[in-house]
Short mmCIF file of C-alpha atoms and ligand atoms in Angstrom, two decimals:
data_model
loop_
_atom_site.label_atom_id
_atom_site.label_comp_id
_atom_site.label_asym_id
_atom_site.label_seq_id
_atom_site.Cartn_x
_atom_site.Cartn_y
_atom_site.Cartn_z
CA UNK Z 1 11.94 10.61 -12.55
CA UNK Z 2 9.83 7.66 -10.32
CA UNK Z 3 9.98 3.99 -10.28
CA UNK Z 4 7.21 3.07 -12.41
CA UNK Z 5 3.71 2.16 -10.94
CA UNK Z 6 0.74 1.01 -12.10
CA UNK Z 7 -0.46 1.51 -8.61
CA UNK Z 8 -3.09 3.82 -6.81
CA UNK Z 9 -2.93 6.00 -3.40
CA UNK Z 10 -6.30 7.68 -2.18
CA UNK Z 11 -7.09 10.17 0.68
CA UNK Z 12 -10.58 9.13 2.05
CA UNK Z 13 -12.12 11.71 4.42
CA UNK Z 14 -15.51 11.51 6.19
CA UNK Z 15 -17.01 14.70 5.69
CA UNK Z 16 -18.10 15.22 9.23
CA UNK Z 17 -16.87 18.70 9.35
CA UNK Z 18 -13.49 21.17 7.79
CA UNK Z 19 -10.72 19.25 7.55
CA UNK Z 20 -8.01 20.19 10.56
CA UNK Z 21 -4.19 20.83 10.28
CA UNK Z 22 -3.44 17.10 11.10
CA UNK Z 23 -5.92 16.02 8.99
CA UNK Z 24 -4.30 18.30 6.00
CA UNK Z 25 -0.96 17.00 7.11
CA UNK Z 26 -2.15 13.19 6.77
CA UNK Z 27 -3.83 14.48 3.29
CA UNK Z 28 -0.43 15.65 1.80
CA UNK Z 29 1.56 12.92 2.63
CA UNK Z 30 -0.91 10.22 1.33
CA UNK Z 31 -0.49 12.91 -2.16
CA UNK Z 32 3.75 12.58 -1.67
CA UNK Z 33 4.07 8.53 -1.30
CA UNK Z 34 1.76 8.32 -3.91
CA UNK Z 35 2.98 10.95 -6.05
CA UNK Z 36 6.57 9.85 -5.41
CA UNK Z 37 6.31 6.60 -6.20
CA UNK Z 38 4.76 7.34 -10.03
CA UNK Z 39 1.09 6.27 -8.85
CA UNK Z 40 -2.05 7.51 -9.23
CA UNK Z 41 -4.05 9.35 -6.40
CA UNK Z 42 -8.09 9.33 -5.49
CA UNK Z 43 -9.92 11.07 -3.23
CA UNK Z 44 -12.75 9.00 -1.63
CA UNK Z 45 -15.96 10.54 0.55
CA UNK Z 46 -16.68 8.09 2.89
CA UNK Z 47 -20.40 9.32 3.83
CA UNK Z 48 -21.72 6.18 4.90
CA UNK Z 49 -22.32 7.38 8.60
CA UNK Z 50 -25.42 9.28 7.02
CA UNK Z 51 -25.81 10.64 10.54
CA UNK Z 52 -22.43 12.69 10.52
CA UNK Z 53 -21.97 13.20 6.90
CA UNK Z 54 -22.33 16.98 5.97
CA UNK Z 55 -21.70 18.75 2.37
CA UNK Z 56 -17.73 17.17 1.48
CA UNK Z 57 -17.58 20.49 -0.76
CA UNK Z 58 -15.80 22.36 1.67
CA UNK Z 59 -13.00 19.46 2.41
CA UNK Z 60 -12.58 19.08 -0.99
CA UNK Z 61 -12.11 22.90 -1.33
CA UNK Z 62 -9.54 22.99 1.58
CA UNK Z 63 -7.36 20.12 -0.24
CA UNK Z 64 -7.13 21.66 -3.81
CA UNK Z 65 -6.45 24.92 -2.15
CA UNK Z 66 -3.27 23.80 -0.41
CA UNK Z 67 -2.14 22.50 -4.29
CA UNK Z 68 -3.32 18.76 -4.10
CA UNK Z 69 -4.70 17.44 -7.33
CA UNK Z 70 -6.00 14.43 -8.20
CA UNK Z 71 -6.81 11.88 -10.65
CA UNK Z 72 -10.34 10.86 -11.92
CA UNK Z 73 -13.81 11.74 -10.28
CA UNK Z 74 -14.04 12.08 -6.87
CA UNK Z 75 -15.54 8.62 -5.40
CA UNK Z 76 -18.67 9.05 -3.06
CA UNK Z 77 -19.22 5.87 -1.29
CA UNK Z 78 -22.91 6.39 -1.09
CA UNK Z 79 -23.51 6.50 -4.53
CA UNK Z 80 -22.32 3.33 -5.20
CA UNK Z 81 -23.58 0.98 -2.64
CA UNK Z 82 -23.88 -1.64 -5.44
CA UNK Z 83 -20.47 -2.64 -4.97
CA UNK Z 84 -20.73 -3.27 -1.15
CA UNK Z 85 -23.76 -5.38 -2.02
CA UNK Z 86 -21.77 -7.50 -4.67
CA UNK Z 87 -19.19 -8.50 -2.39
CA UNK Z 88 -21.20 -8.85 0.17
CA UNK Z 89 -23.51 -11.82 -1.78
CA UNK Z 90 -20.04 -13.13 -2.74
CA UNK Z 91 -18.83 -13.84 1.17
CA UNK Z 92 -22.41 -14.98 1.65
CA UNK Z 93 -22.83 -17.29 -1.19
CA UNK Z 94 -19.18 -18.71 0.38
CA UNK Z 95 -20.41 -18.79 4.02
CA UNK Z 96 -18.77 -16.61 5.20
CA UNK Z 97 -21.35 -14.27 7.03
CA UNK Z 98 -23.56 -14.55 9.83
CA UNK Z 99 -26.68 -12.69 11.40
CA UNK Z 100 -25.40 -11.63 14.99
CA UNK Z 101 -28.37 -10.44 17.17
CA UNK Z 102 -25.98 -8.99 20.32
CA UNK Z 103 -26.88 -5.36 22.01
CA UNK Z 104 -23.69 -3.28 22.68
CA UNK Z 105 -24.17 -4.32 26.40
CA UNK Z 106 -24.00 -8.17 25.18
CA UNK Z 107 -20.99 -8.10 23.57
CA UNK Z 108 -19.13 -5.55 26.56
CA UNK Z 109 -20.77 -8.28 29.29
CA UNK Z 110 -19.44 -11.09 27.43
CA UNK Z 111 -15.76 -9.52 26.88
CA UNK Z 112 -15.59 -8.84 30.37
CA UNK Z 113 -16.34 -12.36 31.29
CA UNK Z 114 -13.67 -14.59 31.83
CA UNK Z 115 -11.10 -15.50 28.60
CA UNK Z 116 -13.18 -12.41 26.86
CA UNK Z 117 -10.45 -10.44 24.91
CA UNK Z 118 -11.14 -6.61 25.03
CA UNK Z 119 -12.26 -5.01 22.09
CA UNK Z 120 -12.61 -8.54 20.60
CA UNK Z 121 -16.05 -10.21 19.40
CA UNK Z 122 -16.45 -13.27 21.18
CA UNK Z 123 -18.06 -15.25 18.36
CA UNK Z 124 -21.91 -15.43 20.81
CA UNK Z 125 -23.91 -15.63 17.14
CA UNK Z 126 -21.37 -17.51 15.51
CA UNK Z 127 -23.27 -20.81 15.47
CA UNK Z 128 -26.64 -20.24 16.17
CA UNK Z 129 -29.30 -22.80 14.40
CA UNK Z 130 -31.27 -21.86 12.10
CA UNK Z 131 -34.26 -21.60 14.38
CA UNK Z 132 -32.63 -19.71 16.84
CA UNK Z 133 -32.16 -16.94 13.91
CA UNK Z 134 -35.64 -16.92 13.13
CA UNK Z 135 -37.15 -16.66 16.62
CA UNK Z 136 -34.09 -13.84 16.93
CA UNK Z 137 -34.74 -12.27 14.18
CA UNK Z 138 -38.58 -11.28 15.57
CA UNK Z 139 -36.73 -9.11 18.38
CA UNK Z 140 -34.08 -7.31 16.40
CA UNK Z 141 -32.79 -7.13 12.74
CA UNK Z 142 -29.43 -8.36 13.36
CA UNK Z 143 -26.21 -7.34 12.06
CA UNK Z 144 -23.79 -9.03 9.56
CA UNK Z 145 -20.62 -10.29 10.61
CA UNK Z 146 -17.71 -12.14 8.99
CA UNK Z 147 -16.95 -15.70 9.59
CA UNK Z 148 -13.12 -14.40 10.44
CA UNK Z 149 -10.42 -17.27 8.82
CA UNK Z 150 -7.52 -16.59 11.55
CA UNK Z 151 -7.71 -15.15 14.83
CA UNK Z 152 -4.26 -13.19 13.67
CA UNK Z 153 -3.16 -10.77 10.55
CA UNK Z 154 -0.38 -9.34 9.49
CA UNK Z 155 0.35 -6.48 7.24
CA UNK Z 156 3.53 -4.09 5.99
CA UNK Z 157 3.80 -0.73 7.11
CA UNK Z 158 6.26 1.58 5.28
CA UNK Z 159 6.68 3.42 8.71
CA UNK Z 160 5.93 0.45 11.45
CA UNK Z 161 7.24 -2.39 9.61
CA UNK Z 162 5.50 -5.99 9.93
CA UNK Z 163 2.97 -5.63 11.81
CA UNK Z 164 0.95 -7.99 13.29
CA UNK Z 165 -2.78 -7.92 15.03
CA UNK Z 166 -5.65 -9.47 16.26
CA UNK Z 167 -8.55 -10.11 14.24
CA UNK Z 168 -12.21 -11.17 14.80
CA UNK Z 169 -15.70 -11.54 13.38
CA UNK Z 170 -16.06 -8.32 12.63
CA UNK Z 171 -19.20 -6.34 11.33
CA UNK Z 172 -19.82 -5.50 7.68
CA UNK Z 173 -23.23 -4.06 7.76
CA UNK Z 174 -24.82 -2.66 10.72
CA UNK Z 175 -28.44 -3.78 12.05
CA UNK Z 176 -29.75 -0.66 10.62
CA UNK Z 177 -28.38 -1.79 7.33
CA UNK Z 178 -25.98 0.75 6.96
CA UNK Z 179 -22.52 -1.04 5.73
CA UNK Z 180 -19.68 -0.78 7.90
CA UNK Z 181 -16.46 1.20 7.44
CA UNK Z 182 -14.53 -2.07 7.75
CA UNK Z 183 -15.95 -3.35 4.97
CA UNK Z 184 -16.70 -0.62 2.93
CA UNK Z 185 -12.75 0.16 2.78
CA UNK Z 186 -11.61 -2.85 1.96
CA UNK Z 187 -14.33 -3.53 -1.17
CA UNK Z 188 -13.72 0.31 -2.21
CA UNK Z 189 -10.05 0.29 -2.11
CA UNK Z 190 -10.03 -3.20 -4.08
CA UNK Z 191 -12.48 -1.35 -6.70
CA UNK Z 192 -10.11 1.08 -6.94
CA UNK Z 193 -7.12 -0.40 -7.48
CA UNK Z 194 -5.43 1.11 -4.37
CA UNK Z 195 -2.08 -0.47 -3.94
CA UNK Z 196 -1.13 1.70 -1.19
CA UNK Z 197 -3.20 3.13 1.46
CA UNK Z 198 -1.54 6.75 3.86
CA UNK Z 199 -3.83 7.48 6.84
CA UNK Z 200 -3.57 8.56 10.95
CA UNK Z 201 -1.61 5.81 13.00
CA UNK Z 202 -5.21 5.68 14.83
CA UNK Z 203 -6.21 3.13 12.24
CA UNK Z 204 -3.21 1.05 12.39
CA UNK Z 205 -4.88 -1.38 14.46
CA UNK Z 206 -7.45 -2.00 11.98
CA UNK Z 207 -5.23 -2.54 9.33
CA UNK Z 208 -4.66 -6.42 9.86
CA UNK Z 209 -8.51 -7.54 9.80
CA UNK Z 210 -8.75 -4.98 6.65
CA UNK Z 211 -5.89 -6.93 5.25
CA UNK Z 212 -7.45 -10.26 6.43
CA UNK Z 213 -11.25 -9.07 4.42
CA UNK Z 214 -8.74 -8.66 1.57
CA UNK Z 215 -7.27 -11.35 0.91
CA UNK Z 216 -11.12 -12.97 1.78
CA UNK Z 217 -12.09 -11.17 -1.30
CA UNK Z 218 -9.40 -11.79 -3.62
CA UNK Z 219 -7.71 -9.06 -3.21
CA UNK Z 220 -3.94 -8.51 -2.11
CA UNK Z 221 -3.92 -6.04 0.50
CA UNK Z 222 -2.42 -2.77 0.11
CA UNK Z 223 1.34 -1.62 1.34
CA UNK Z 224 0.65 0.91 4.40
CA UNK Z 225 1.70 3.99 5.95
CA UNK Z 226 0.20 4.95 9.15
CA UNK Z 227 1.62 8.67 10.01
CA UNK Z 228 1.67 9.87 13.55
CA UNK Z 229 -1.53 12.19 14.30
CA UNK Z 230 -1.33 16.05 15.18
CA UNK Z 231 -1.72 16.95 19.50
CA UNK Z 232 -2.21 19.66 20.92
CA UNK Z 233 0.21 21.38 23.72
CA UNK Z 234 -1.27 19.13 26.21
CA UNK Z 235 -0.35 16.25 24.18
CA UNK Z 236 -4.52 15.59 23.34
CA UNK Z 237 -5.40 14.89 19.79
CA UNK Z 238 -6.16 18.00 18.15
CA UNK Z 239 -9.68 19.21 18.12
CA UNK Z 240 -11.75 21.91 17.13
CA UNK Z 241 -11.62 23.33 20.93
CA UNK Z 242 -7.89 23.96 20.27
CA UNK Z 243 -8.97 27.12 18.22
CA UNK Z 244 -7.97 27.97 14.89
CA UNK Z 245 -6.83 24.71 13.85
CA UNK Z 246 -8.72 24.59 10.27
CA UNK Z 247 -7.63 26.31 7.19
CA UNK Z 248 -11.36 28.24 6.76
CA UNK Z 249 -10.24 29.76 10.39
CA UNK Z 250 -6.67 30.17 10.29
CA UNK Z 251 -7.68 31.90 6.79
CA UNK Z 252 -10.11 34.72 8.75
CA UNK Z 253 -7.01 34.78 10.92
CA UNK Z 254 -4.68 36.53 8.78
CA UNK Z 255 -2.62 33.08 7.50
CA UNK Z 256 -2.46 32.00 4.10
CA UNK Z 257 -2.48 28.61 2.75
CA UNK Z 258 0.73 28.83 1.44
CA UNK Z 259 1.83 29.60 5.50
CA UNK Z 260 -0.02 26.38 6.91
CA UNK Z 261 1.32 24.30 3.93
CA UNK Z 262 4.78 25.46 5.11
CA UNK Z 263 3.89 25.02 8.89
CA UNK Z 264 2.83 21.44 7.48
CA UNK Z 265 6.22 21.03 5.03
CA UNK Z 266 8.39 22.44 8.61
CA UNK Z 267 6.42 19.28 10.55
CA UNK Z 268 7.95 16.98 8.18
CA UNK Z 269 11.33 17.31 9.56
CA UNK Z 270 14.05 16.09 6.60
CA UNK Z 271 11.87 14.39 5.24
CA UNK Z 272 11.54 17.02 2.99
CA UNK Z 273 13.68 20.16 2.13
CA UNK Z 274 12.27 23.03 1.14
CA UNK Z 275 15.40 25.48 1.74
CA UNK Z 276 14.40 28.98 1.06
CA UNK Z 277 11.75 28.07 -1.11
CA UNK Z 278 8.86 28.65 0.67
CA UNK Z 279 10.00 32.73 1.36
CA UNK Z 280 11.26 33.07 -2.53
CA UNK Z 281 7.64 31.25 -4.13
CA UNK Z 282 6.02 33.58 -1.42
CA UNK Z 283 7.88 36.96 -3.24
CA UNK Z 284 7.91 35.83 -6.80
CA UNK Z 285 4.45 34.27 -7.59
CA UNK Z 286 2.12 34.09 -4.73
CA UNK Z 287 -0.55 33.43 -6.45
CA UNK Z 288 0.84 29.59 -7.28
CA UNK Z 289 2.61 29.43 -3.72
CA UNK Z 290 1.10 25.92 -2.33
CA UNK Z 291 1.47 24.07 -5.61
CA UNK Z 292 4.85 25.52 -6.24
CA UNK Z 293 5.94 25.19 -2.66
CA UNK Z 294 4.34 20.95 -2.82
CA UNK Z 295 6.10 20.02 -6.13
CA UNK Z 296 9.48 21.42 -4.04
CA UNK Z 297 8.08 19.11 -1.21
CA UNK Z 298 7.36 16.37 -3.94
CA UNK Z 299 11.37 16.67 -5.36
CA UNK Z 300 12.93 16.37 -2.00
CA UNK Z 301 10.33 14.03 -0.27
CA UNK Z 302 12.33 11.01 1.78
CA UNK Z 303 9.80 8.69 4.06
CA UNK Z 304 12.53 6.94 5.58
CA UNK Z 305 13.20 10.60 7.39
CA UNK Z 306 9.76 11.05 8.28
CA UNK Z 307 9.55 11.96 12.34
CA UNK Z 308 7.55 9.24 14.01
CA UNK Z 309 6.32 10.96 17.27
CA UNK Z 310 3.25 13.09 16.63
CA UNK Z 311 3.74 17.07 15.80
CA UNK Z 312 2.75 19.40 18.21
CA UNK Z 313 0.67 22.02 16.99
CA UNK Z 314 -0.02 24.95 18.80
CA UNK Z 315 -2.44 27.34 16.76
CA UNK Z 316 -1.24 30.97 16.11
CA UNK Z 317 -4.51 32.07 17.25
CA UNK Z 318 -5.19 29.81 20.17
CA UNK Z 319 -6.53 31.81 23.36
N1 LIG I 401 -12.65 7.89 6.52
C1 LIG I 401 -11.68 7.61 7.54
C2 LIG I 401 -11.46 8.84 8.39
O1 LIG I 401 -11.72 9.95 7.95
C3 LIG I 401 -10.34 7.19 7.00
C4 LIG I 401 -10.40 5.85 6.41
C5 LIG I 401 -9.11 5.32 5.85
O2 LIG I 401 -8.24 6.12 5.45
O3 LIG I 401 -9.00 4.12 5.76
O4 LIG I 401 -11.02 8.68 9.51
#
């Protein structure tokens, strides 16, 4: 029925707390481009902020309950650190890391100083002598960075098109030695064999120095889709304030899965047609109603149609 594949989608959550509607949304439409186009799809825990990480269990719970399945273990990022450390020797044996020994307020005086580009690392570490390090390094352990090829990126977006950004030294492990997401993507979707990565248009600006690490490491970067995030009335990225907004407490509300999956199929616009299917699954064989009423999603599903503003979403049960 789909083009063949060989390729790999993957929903990576950080399991800093239950999964919201938009989150849910973005997790079943990474399932339907994969799905669609014949490839495989892997759920990743990305639990390398040990600080916010809680028990993934119940995100994981929330996903297979609205009918999403996947293929092969789940991936926990902190139970394989051995990768991060490969690649990482690999850039280093190349040159292509440095110790940077900035404070926060360094690097926000220094972008705010004339020519400084915001958001951008201005390179302060980027040619220090060896010397320098080692009376540095008594202060402060310092944090990696990437000796960045380009100061520019581009990438493919199914939903944005060519998209171009800039890129910097960025940071791929953290001066408490934690690695950083940037990096820890990248060398995990490579691992993987993700061809094609579906995630919250908040990220889209990442993409090109992801992209950029890539191709650093050998890799060919993935085809994207960045999907518009879920607001609130107020036009605010949804939150936990905006009250029952997760499945656990839309659930003790009174609403099914099956229900939010359709609230979630009805923000898709044409992009996918459900007809009367959600109301006849519902009567005949409620028990299956979210995978039924997703493999219905899954025959009809059309990106092209996708809406590109965010969705609104209102909760049932908000105050
Ligand atoms: N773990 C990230 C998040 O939950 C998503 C990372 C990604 O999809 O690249 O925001």
């Amino acid at each position: 029925m789909f083009a063949h594949s060989a390729g790999c989608g993957r929903y990576a959550p950080s399991p800093s707390g239950d999964l919201h509607i938009g989150n849910l949304r973005t997790a079943v439409l990474a399932w339907l481009f994969a799905r669609s186009t014949g490839r495989r799809f892997v759920l990743r825990v990305e639990d390398l902020d040990r600080q916010r990480s809680r028990d993934p269990q119940p995100q994981i719970d929330d996903l297979g309950r609205l009918g999403l399945d996947w293929d092969g273990p789940i991936s926990v990022q902190s139970e394989h650190l051995d990768r991060f450390d490969a690649a990482l020797d690999d850039l280093q044996r190349r040159g292509l890391v440095y110790e940077c020994f900035c404070t926060r307020r360094e690097i926000a005086d220094a972008v705010r100083a004339p020519h400084g580009i915001p958001g951008q690392y201005p390179g302060t570490c980027r040619e220090l002598s060896e010397a320098e390090r080692i009376r540095r390094r008594r202060d402060r352990p310092p944090a990696l960075r990437l000796r960045a090829d380009t100061d520019a990126a581009s990438v493919h977006d199914l939903l944005h098109g060519d998209v171009t950004g800039a890129v910097d030294d960025f940071v791929l492990r953290r001066a408490d030695g934690a690695y950083a997401y940037n990096f820890a993507v990248v060398v995990d979707d490579g691992w993987s064999g993700v061809d094609q990565v579906v995630r919250g248009d908040d990220l889209l600006t990442s993409a090109p120095r992801q992209a950029m690490l890539a191709r650093m490491l050998g890799q060919r970067p993935p085809e994207y889709a960045h999907v518009p995030l879920v607001v609130n009335a107020a036009g605010q990225r949804l939150a936990k304030r905006d009250g029952a907004v997760t499945l656990r407490r839309l659930e003790a509300a009174g609403h099914t899965s099956g229900e939010v999956l359709c609230w979630i199929a009805g923000s898709l616009g044409t992009a996918v047609d459900v007809g009367e299917s959600a109301a006849a699954i519902r009567r005949e064989a409620p028990d299956q109603e979210p995978a039924a009423l997703l493999r219905r999603m899954l025959e009809t599903f059309d990106p092209g149609a996708l809406p590109l503003q965010p969705w609104t979403f209102v909760s049932p049960d908000a105050a």
